[in-house]
Coordinates of C-alpha atoms and ligand atoms in Angstrom, one line a residue:
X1456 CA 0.0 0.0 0.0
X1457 CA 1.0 3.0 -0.6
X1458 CA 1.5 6.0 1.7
X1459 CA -1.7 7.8 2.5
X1460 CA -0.7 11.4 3.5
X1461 CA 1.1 14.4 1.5
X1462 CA 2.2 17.4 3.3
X1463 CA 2.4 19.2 -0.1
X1464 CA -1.2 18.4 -1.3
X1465 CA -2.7 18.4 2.1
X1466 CA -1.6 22.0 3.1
X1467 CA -3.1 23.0 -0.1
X1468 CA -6.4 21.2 0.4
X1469 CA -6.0 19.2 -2.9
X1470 CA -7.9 15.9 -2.9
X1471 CA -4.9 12.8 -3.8
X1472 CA -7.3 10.5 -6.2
X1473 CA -6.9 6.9 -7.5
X1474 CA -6.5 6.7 -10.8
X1475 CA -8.0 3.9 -12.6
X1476 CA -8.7 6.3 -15.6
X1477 CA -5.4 5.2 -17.1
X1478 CA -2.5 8.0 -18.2
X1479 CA -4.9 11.0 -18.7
X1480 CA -3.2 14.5 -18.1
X1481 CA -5.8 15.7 -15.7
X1482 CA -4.9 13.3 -13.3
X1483 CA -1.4 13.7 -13.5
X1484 CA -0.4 11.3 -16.2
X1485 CA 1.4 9.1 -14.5
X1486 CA 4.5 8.3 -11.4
X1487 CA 7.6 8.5 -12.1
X1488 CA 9.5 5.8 -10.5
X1489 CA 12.3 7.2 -7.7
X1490 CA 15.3 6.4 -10.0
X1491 CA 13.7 9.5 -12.8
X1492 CA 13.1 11.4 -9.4
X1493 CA 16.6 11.3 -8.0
X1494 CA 17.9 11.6 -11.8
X1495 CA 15.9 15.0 -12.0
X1496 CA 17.5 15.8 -8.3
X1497 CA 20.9 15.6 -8.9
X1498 CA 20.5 17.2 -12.6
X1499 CA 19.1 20.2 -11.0
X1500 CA 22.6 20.8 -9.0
X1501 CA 24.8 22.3 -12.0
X1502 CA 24.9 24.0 -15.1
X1503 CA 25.4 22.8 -18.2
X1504 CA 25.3 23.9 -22.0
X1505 CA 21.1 22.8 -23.1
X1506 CA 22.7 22.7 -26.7
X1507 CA 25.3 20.0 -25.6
X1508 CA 22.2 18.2 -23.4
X1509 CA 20.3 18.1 -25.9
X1510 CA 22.7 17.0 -28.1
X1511 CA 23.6 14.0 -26.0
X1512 CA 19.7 13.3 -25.1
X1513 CA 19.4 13.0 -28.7
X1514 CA 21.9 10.9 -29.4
X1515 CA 20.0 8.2 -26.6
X1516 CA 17.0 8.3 -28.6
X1517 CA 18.2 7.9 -31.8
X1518 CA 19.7 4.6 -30.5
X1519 CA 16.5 3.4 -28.9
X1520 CA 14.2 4.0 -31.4
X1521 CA 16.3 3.6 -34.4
X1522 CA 16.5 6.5 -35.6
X1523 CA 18.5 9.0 -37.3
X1524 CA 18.1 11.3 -34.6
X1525 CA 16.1 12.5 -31.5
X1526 CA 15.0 15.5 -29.6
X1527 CA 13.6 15.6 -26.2
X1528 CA 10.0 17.4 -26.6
X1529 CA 7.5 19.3 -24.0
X1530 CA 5.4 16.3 -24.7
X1531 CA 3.5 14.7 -27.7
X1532 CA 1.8 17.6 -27.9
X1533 CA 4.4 20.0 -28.4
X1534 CA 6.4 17.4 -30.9
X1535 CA 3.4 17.6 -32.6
X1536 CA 3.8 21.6 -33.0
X1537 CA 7.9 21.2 -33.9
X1538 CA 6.9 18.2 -36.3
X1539 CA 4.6 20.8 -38.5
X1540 CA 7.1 23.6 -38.0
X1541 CA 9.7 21.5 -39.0
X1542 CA 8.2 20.5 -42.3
X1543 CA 7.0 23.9 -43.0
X1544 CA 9.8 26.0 -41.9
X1545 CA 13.0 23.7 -42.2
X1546 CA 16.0 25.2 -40.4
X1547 CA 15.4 28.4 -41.9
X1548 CA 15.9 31.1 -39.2
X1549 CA 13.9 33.7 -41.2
X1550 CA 11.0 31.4 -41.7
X1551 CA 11.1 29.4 -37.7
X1552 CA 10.6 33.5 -36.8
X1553 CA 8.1 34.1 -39.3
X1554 CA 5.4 31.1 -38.2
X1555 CA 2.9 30.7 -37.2
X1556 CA 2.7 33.1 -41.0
X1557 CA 3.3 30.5 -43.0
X1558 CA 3.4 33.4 -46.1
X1559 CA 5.6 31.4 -48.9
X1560 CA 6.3 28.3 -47.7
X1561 CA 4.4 25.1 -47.7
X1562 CA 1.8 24.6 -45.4
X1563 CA -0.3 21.8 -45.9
X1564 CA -0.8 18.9 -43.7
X1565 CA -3.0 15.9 -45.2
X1566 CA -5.1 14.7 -42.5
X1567 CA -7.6 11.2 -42.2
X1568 CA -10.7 12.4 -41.1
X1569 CA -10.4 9.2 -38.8
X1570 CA -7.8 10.8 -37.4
X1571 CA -9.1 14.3 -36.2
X1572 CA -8.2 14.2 -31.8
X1573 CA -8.3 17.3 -29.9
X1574 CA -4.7 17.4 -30.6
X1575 CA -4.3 18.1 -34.1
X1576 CA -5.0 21.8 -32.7
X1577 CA -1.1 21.5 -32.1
X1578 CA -0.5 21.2 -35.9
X1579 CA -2.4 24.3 -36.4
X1580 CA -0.7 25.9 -33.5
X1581 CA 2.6 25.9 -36.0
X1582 CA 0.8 27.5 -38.7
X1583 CA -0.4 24.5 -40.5
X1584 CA -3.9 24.2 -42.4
X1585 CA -5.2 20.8 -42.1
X1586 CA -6.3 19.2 -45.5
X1587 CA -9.0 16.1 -44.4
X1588 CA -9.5 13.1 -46.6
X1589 CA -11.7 10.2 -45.9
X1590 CA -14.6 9.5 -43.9
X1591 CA -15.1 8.0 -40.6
X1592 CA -15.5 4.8 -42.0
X1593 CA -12.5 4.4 -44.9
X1594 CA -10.3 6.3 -47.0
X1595 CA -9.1 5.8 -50.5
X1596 CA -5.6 5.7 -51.6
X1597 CA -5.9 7.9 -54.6
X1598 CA -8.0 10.6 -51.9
X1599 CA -4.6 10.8 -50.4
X1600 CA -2.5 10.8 -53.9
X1601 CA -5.2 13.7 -55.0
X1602 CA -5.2 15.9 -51.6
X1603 CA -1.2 16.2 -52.1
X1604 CA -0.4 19.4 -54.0
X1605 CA 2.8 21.7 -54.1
X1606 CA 1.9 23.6 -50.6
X1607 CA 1.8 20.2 -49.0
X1608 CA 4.0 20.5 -46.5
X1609 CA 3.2 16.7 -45.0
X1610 CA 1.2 14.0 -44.3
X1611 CA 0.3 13.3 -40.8
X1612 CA -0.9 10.5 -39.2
X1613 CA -2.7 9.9 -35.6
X1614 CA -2.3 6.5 -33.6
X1615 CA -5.8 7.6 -30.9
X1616 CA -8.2 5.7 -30.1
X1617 CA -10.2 3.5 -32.6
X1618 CA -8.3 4.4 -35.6
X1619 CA -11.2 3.1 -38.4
X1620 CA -11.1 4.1 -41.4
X1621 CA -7.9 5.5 -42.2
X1622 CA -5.4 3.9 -44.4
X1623 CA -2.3 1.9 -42.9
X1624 CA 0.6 3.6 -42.2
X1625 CA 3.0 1.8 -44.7
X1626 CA 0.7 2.5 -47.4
X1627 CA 0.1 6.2 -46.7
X1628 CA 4.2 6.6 -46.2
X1629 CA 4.0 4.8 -49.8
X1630 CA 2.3 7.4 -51.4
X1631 CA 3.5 10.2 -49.8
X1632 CA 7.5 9.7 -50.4
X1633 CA 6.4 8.9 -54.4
X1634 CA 5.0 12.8 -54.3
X1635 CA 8.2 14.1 -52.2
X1636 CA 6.2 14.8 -48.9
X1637 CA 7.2 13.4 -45.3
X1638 CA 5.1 11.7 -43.2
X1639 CA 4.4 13.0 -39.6
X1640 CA 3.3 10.5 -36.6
X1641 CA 1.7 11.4 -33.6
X1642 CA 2.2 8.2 -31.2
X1643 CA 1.5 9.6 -28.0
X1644 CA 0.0 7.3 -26.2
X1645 CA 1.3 3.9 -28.1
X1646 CA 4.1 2.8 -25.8
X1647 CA 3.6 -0.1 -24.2
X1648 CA 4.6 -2.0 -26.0
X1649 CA 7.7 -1.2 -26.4
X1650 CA 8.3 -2.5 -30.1
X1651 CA 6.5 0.7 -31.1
X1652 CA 9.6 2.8 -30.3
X1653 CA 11.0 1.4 -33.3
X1654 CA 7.7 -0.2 -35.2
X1655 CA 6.7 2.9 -37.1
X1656 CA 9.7 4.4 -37.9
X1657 CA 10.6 1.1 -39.6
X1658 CA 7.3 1.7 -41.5
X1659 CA 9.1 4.7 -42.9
X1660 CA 7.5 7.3 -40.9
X1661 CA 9.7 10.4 -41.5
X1662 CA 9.3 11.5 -37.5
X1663 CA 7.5 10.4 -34.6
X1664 CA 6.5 11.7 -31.6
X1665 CA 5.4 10.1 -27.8
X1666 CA 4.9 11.5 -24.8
X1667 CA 7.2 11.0 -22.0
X1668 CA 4.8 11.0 -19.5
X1669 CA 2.7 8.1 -19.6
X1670 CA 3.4 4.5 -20.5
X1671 CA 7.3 5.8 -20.5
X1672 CA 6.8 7.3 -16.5
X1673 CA 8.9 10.0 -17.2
X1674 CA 8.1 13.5 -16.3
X1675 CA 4.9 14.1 -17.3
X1676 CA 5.8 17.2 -19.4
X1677 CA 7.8 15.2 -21.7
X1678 CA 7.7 13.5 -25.1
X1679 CA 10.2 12.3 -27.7
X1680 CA 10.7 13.5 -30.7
X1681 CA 12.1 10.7 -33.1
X1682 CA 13.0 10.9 -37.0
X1683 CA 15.0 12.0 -40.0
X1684 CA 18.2 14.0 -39.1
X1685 CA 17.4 16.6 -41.2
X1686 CA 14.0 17.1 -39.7
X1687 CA 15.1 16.6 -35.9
X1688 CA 17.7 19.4 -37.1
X1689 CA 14.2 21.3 -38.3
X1690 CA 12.5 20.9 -35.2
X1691 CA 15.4 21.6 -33.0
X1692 CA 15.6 25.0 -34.8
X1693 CA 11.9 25.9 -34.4
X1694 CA 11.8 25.3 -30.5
X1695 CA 13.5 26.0 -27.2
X1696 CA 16.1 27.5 -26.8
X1697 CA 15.7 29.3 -29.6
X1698 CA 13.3 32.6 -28.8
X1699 CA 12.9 33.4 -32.2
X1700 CA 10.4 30.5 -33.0
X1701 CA 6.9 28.8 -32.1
X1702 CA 8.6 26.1 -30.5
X1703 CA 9.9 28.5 -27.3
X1704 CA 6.5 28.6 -25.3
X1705 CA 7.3 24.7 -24.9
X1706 CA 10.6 24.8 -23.1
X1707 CA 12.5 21.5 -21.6
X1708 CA 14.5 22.2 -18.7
X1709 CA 17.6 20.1 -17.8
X1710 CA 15.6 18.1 -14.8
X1711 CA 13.4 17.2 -17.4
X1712 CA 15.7 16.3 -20.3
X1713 CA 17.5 13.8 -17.3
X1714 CA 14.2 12.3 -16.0
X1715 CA 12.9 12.0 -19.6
X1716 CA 16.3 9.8 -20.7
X1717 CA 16.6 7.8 -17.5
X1718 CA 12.8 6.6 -17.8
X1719 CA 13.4 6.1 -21.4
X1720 CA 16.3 3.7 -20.5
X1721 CA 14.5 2.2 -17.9
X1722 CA 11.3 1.6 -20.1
X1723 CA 13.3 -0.3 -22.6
X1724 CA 14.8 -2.6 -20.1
X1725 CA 11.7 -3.5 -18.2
X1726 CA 9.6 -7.3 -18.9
X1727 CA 6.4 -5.9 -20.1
X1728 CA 5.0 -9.7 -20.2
X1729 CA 5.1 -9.5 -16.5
X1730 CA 3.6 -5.9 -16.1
X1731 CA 0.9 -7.0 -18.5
X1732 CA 0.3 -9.6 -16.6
X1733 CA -0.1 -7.5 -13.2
X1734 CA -2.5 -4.8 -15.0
X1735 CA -4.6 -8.2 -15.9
X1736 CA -4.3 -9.5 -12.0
X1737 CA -5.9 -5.9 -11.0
X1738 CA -8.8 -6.1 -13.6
X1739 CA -9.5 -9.7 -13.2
X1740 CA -9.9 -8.7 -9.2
X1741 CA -12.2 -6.3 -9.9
X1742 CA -14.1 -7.8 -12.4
X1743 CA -14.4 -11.2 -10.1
X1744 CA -15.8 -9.0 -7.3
X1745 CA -18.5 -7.4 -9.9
X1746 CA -19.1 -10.9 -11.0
X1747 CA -22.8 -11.5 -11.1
X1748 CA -24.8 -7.9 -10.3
X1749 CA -27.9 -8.4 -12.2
X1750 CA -28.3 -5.6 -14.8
X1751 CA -24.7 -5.2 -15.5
X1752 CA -22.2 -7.0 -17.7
X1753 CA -19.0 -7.1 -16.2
X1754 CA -16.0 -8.1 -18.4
X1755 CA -11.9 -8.6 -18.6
X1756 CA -10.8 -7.6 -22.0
X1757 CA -7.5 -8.8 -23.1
X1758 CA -4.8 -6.9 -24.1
X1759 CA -5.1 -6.6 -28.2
X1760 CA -2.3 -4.6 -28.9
X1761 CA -2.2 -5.3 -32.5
X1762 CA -5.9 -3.4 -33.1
X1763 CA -3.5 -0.2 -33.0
X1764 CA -5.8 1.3 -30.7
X1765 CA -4.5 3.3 -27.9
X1766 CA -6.8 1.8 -25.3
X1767 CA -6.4 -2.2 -26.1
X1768 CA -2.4 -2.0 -25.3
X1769 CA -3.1 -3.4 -21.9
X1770 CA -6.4 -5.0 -20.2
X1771 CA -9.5 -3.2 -19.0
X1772 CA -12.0 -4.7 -16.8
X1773 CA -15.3 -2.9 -18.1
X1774 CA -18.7 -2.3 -16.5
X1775 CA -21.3 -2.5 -19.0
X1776 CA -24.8 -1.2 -17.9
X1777 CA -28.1 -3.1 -19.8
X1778 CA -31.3 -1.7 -20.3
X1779 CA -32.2 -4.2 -16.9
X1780 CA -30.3 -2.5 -14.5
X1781 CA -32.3 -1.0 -12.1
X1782 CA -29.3 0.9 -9.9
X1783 CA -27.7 4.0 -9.9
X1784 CA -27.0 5.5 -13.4
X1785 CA -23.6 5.5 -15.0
X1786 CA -23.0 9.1 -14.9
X1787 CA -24.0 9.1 -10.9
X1788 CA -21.5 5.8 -10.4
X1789 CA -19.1 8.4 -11.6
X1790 CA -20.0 10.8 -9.6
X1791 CA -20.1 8.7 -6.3
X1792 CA -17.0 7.2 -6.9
X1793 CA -15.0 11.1 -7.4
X1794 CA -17.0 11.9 -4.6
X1795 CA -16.3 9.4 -2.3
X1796 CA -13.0 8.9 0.1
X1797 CA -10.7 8.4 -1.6
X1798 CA -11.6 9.5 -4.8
X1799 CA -11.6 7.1 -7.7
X1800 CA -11.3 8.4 -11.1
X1801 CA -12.5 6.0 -14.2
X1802 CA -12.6 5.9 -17.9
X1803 CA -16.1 6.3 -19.0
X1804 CA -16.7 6.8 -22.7
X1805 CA -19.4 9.1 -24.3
X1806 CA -20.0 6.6 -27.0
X1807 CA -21.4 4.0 -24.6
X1808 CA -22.7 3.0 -21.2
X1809 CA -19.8 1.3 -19.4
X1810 CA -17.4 2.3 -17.0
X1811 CA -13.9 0.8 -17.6
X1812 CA -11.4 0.1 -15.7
X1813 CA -7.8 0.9 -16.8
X1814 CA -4.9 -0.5 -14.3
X1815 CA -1.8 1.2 -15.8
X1816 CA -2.2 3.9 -12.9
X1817 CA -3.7 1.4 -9.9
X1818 CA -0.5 1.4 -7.0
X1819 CA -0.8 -2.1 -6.0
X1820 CA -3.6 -2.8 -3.4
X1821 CA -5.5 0.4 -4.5
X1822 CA -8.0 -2.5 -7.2
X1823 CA -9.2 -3.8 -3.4
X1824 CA -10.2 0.2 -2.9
X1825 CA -11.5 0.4 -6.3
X1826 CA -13.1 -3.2 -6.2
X1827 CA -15.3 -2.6 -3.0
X1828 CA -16.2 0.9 -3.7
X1829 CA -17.9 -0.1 -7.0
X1830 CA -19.2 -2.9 -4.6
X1831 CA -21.3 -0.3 -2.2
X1832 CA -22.0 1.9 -4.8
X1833 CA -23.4 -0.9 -7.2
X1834 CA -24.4 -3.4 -4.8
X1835 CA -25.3 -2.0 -1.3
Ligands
PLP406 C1 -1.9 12.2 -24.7 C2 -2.0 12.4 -26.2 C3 -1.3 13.6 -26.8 C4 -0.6 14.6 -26.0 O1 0.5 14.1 -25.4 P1 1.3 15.0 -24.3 O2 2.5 14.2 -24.0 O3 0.4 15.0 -23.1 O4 1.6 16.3 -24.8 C5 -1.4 13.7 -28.2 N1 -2.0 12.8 -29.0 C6 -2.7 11.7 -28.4 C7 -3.3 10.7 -29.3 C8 -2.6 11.5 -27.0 O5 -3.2 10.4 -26.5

């Protein structure tokens, strides 16, 4: 079990929560473990040249992930931004200073409909203008081969949630590199498993981004930034340090850049079979406890990490609510669980009635807490 007082959040008066919501920003993402901690600790004692860190940071990604080279990022979110004003801009200085006015350069970015997230805003946060093709149920390869035009500056592509509909990767990289144009990933939320540091980057993706701060544990305002050399070089050029482009409001400090490398080393050194199988222990708990409420439909999904959808990379014990359950709604489980001591925070879809949950997050013990709760709540 884990510790159950903070003097930090306490003297503030801010409620500590379980998080069985998996690694969602709101909730703070996820914990580093105390070896990124004390990493970040003793980085924070001296100075150093951020050119030369980053340099060196670089260097460690390019060898995990394959790459030509790497960049430490503030997050997915903010490789998302360099990626566009990479492709846009280059390593021009006059044109890093002159987005987000994209005025005479390319500025393009093909985009799946299946793959508009609340986080493409980042793309457009460079300067980019988004260019969709496809609907939300397929896409055809010649809608990709027609949508690319001389101010196409790239092709993205979005590994979310339930990615239907788009085309796969290694054929969209395909037709992009016959017209000239690189190919963008956002990955974010893809690792575990591991094999995805490298996977689409072997696919030919011509960068990648991930965040450091969720299924890597690093600080949770990190990412990685993995690609091309001459577009790492591109994306160095449009963010911090330099002030003179887009890329400064999303600043990595040295703590950061340490914490972010030493989970990063740790991540690819750790048995994932036996911390899937721990995340399956902690759903299988709580869906054994659920076992048998009339009205509900309690289930232990698997693991399907090959679906490429952010959400099956690990196992998810989910709460399914029929038309004969006679309880509490959904939305007021919810809100009985958040409201209750401690606080339990769950993944709960708009596009159906379940409550599911994810154990990437759950300390060990805390599926007991979250097991019995949903226990008095669902079956007082
Ligand atoms: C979490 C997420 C992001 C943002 O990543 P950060 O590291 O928090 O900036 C971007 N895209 C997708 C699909 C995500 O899941």
């Amino acid at each position: 079990m884990v510790s159950q007082s903070n003097a930090f959040y306490d003297r503030l008066g801010v409620k500590r929560i379980i998080n069985a919501a998996s690694w969602i920003t709101v909730y703070g993402g996820s914990i580093m473990p105390p070896a990124v901690v004390e990493a970040m600790e003793e980085a924070s004692r001296w100075f150093i040249d951020l050119h030369e860190l980053n340099q060196k940071a670089g260097e460690v990604i390019a060898r995990l992930t394959g790459a030509e080279a790497g960049l430490v990022t503030a997050g997915s979110a903010a490789g998302m931004v360099l990626e566009a004003a990479a492709c846009m801009a280059g390593s021009d200085p006059a044109k890093a200073w002159q987005l987000p006015d994209t005025t005479g350069m390319k500025n393009e970015i093909v985009i799946h409909r299946a793959h508009r997230v609340n986080y493409d805003h980042n793309f457009r946060a460079a300067g980019a203008t988004l260019v969709e093709i496809g609907d939300s149920s397929s896409t055809r390869e010649w809608e990709l081969d027609a949508a690319i035009n001389d101010s196409t500056a790239a092709v993205a592509y979005i590994f979310g949630p339930r990615p239907s509909g788009a085309l796969p990767l290694p054929n969209v990289v395909e037709i992009a590199h016959a017209r000239d144009v690189p190919v963008i990933v956002d990955a974010a939320a893809m690792l575990p498993p591991p094999e995805n540091l490298t996977r689409y980057l072997q696919q030919g993706a011509d960068m990648v981004s991930f965040s450091g701060g969720k299924g890597v544990m690093g600080p949770q305002s990190t990412g990685i930034l993995a690609g091309r050399a001459d577009l790492i070089e591109a994306a160095y050029a449009n963010s911090a340090p330099n002030s003179e482009a887009v890329g400064r409001a999303a600043k990595v400090c040295k703590e950061e850049i340490a914490g972010l490398i030493t989970a990063l080393e740790m991540f690819v050194d750790t048995d994932f079979e036996a911390v899937q199988a721990g995340w399956r222990a902690k759903c299988a708990h709580v869906a054994e406890r659920l076992d048998g409420i009339p009205g509900l439909r309690v289930e232990l999904l698997e693991a399907e990490p090959e679906t490429e959808d952010a959400w099956s990379n690990f196992a998810r014990a989910r709460i399914g609510f029929t038309r004969d359950w006679t309880g509490q709604s959904r939305d007021r489980v919810i809100q009985m669980l958040e409201d209750g001591e401690p606080g339990i925070r769950v993944n709960s879809p708009s596009f159906e009635q379940t409550i599911n949950i994810c154990p990437v997050n759950l300390r060990d013990g805390e599926e007991e807490i979250v097991a019995k709760r949903l226990m008095e709540i669902l079956a007082p």
